[in-house]
CSV table of C-alpha atoms in Angstrom, one decimal:
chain,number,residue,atom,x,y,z
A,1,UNK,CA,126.1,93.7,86.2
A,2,UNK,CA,125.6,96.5,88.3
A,3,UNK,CA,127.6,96.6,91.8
A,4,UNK,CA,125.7,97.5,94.7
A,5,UNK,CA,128.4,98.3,97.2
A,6,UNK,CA,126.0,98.4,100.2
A,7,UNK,CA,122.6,96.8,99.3
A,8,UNK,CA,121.4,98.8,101.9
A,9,UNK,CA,118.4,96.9,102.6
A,10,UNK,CA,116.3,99.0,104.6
A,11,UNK,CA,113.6,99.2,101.9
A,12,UNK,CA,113.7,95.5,103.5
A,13,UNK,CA,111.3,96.5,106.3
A,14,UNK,CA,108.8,97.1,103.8
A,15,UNK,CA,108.1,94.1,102.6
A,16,UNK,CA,108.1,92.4,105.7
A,17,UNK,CA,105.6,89.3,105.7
A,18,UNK,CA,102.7,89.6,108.3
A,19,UNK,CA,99.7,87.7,108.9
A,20,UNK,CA,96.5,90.5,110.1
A,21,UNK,CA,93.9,88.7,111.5
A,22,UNK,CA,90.9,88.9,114.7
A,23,UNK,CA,88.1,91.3,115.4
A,24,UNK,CA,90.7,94.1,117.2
A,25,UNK,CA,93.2,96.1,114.9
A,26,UNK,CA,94.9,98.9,116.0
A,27,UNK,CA,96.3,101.1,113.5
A,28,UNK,CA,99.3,103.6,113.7
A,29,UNK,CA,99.1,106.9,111.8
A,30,UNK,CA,101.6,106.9,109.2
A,31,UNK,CA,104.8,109.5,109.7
A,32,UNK,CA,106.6,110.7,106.3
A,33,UNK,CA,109.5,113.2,105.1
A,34,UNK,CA,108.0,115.9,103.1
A,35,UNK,CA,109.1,116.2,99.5
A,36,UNK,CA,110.9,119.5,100.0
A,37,UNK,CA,112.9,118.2,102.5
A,38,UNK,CA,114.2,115.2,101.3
A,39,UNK,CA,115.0,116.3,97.3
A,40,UNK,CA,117.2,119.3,99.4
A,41,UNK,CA,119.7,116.5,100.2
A,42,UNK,CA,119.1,114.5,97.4
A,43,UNK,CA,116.8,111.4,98.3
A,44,UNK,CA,114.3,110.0,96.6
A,45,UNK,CA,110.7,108.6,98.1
A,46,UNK,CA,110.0,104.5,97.6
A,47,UNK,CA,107.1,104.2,98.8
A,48,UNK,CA,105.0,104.3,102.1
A,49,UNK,CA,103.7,100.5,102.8
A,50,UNK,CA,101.5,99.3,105.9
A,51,UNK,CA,102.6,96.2,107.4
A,52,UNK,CA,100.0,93.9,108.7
A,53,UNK,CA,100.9,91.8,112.3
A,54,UNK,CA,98.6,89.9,114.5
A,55,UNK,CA,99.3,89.3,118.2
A,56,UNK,CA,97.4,86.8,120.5
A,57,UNK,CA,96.8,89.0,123.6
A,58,UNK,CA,95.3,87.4,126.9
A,59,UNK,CA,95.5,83.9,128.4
A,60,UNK,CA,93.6,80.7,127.5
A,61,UNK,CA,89.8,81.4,126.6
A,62,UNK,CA,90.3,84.8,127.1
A,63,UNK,CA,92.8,85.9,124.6
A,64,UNK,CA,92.5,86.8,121.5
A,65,UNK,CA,94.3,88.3,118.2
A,66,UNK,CA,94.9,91.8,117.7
A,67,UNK,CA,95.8,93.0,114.3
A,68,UNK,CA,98.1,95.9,114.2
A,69,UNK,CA,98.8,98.0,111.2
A,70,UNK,CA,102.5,99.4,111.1
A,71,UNK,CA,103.5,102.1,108.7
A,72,UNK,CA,106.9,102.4,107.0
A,73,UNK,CA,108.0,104.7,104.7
A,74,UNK,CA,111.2,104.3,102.9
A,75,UNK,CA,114.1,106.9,101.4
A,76,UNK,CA,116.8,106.7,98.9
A,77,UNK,CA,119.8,108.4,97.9
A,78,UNK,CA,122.6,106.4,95.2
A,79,UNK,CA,125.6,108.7,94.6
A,80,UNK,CA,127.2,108.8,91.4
A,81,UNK,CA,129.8,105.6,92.7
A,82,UNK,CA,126.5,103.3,93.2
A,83,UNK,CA,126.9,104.2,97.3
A,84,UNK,CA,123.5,104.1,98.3
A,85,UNK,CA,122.0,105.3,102.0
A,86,UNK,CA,118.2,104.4,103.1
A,87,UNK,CA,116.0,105.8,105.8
A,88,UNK,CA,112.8,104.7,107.0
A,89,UNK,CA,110.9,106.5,108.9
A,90,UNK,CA,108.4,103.7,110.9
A,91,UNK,CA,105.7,104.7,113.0
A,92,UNK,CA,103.7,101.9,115.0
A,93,UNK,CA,100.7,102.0,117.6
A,94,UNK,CA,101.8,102.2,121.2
A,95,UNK,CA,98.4,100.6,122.6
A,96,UNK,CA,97.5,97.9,125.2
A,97,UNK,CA,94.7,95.7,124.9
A,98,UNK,CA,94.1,93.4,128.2
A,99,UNK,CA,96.6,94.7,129.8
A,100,UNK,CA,99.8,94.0,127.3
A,101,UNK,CA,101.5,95.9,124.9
A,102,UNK,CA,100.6,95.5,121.5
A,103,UNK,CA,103.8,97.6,120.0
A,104,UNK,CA,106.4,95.2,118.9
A,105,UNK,CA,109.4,98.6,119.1
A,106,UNK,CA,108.0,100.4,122.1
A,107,UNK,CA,109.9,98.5,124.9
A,108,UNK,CA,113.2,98.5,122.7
A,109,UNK,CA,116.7,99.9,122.9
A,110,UNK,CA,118.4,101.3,120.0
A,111,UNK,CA,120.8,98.2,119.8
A,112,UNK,CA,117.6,96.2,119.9
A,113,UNK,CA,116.0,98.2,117.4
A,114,UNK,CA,119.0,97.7,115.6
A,115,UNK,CA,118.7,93.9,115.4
A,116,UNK,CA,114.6,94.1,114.8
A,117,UNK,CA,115.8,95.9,111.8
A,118,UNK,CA,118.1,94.0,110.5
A,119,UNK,CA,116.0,91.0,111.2
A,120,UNK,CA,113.1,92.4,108.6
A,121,UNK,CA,115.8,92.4,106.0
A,122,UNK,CA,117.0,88.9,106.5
A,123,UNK,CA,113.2,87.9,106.6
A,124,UNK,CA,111.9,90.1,103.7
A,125,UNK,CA,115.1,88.8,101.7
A,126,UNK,CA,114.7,92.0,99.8
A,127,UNK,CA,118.9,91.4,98.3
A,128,UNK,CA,118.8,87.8,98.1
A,129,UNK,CA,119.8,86.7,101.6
A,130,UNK,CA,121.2,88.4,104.6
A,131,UNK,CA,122.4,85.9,106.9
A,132,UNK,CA,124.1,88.0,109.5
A,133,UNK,CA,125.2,91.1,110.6
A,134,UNK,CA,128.9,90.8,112.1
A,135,UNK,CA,130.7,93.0,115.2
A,136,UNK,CA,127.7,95.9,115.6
A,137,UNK,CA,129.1,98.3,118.1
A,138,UNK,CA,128.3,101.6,118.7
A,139,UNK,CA,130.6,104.2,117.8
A,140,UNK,CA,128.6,107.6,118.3
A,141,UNK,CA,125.5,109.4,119.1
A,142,UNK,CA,124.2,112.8,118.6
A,143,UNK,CA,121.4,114.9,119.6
A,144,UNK,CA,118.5,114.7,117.6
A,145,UNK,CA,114.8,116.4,117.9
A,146,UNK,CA,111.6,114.5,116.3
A,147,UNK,CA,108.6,115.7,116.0
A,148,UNK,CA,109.3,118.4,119.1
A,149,UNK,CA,110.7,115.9,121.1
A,150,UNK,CA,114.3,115.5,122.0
A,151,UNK,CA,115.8,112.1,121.0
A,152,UNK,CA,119.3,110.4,121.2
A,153,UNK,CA,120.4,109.5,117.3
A,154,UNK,CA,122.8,106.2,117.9
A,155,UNK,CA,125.1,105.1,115.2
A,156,UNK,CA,126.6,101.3,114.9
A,157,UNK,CA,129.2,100.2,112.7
A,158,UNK,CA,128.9,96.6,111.4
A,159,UNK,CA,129.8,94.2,108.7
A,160,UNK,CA,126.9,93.3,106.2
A,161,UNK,CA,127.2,89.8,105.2
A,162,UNK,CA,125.3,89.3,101.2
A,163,UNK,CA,124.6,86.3,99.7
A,164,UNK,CA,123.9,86.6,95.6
A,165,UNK,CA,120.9,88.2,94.6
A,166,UNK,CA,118.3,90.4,93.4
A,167,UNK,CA,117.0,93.4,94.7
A,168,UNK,CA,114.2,96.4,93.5
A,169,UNK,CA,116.8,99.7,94.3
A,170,UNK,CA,114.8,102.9,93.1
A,171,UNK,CA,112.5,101.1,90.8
A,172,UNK,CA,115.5,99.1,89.0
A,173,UNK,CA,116.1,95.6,89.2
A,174,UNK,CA,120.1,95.1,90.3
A,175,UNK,CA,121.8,91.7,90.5
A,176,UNK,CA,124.8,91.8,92.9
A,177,UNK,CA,127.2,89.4,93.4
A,178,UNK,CA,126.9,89.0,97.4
A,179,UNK,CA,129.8,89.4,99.5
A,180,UNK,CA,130.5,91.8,102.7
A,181,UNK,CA,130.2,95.6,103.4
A,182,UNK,CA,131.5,97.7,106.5
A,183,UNK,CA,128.3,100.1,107.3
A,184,UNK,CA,127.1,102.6,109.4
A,185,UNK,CA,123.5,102.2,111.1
A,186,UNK,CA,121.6,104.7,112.7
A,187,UNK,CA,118.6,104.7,115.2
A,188,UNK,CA,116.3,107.1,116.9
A,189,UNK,CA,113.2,106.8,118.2
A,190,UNK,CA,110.7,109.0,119.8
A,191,UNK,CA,106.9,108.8,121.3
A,192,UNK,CA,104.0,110.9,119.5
A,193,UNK,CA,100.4,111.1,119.6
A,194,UNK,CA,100.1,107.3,120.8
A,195,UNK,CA,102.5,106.2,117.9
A,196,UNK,CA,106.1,104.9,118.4
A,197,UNK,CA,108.3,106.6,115.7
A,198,UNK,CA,111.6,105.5,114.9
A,199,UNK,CA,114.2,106.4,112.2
A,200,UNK,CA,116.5,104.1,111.0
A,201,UNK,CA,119.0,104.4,108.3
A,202,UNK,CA,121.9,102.4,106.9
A,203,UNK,CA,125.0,103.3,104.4
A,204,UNK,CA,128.1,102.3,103.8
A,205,UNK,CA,130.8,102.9,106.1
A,206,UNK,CA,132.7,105.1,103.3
A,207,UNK,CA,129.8,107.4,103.2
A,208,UNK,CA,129.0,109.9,105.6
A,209,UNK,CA,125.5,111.4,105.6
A,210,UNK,CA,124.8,112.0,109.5
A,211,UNK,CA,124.3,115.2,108.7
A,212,UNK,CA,121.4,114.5,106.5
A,213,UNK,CA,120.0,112.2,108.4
A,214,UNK,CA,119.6,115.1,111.3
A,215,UNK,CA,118.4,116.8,109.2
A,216,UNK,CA,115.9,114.8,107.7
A,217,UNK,CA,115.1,113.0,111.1
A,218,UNK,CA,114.2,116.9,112.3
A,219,UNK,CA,111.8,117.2,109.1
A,220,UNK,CA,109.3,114.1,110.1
A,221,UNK,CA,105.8,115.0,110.1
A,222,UNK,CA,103.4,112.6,112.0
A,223,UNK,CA,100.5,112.4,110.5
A,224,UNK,CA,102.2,112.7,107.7
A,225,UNK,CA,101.3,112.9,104.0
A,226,UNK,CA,101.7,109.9,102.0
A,227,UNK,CA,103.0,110.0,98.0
A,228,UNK,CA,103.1,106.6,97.2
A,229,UNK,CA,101.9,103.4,98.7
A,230,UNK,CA,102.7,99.3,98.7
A,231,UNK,CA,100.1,96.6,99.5
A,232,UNK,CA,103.2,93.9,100.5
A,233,UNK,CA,104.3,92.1,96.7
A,234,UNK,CA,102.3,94.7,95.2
A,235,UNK,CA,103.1,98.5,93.6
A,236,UNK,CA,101.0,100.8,92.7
């Protein structure tokens, strides 16, 4: 059985479950890591997947659902001791429709971001189960820029509680036998061309690739060109 000493389970946002419905959908433009970039520190691309919401926007007769596409594209890298680090690079419309905000990320904080993110794992159940996330705290922060914009990357140290499971890392299926991981979370997020864009990647706490993640953070193109996509449950 193969150890997976962080299930790092950001690939977790992309199979986040969604339910796209109404006359109104809003789509964001999807914002990726080009190839050259990546491979130059060693990560590999999953795939890029939209994620299908719906929102009810308005009051009593008057509202309605709005449907709003969210795009997520997901990177690895697995050393040669199994530690692996993900990125995800998410980019989601920052519209209104009657008056409300139809961007679940745009009114966040970085902490908050940090427990959106960590809810889509527990929900997506991408490594079995992941019930909680103990004692995040922020423990650094460095200057960033995204897309020509200036950004504050946050990092957050916390304890990853795994129940047993089964999880898709780099196209292989690994069974792990649960347990707890000290990691290291980072967040930025920036505003471009009516799209919220946020980075967000996890590792263990053993690992340090912050300078990577600069890096590939500073390499984001939005629109971006997509290699691979995911209809949720689906590959292709």
């Amino acid at each position: 059985m193969r150890p997976i000493r962080l299930a790092v389970a950001l690939a977790v946002v992309v199979a986040l479950a969604g339910c796209l419905g109404g006359t109104t959908t809003i789509s964001a433009s999807p914002a990726t890591i080009p190839a050259s970039a990546y491979e130059s520190h060693g990560y590999v691309h999953g795939n890029s997947t939209v994620l299908p919401l719906s929102y009810d926007v308005g009051v009593g007769p008057a509202s309605r659902s709005v449907g709003v596409e969210t795009w997520v594209s997901g990177y690895s890298k697995t050393t040669a001791d199994d530690a692996v680090t993900v990125l995800a690079v998410v980019s989601s419309p920052n519209r209104q429709v009657a008056g409300q905000s139809v961007n679940p990320l745009a009114n966040l904080g970085n902490r908050e971001l940090v427990g959106v993110g960590l809810d889509y794992l527990t929900d997506a159940q991408a490594l079995g189960n992941v019930p909680e996330v103990n004692g995040v705290r922020e423990v650094g922060s460095r200057n960033v820029t995204i897309l020509g914009e200036e950004a504050e990357l946050v990092t957050y140290a916390g304890t990853v509680v795994l129940e047993p499971g089964t999880a898709i890392i780099e196209g292989e299926s690994v069974v792990h036998d649960g347990g707890s991981a000290e990691v290291r979370i980072h967040v930025a997020t920036v505003e471009h061309d009516g799209d919220v864009v946020v980075v967000f990647a996890i590792h263990g706490a053993d690992v340090d690739e912050t300078d990577a993640i600069v890096a590939l953070a500073g390499a984001v193109e939005h629109p971006g060109t997509v290699e691979r996509t995911v209809t949720l449950g689906q590959s292709s």
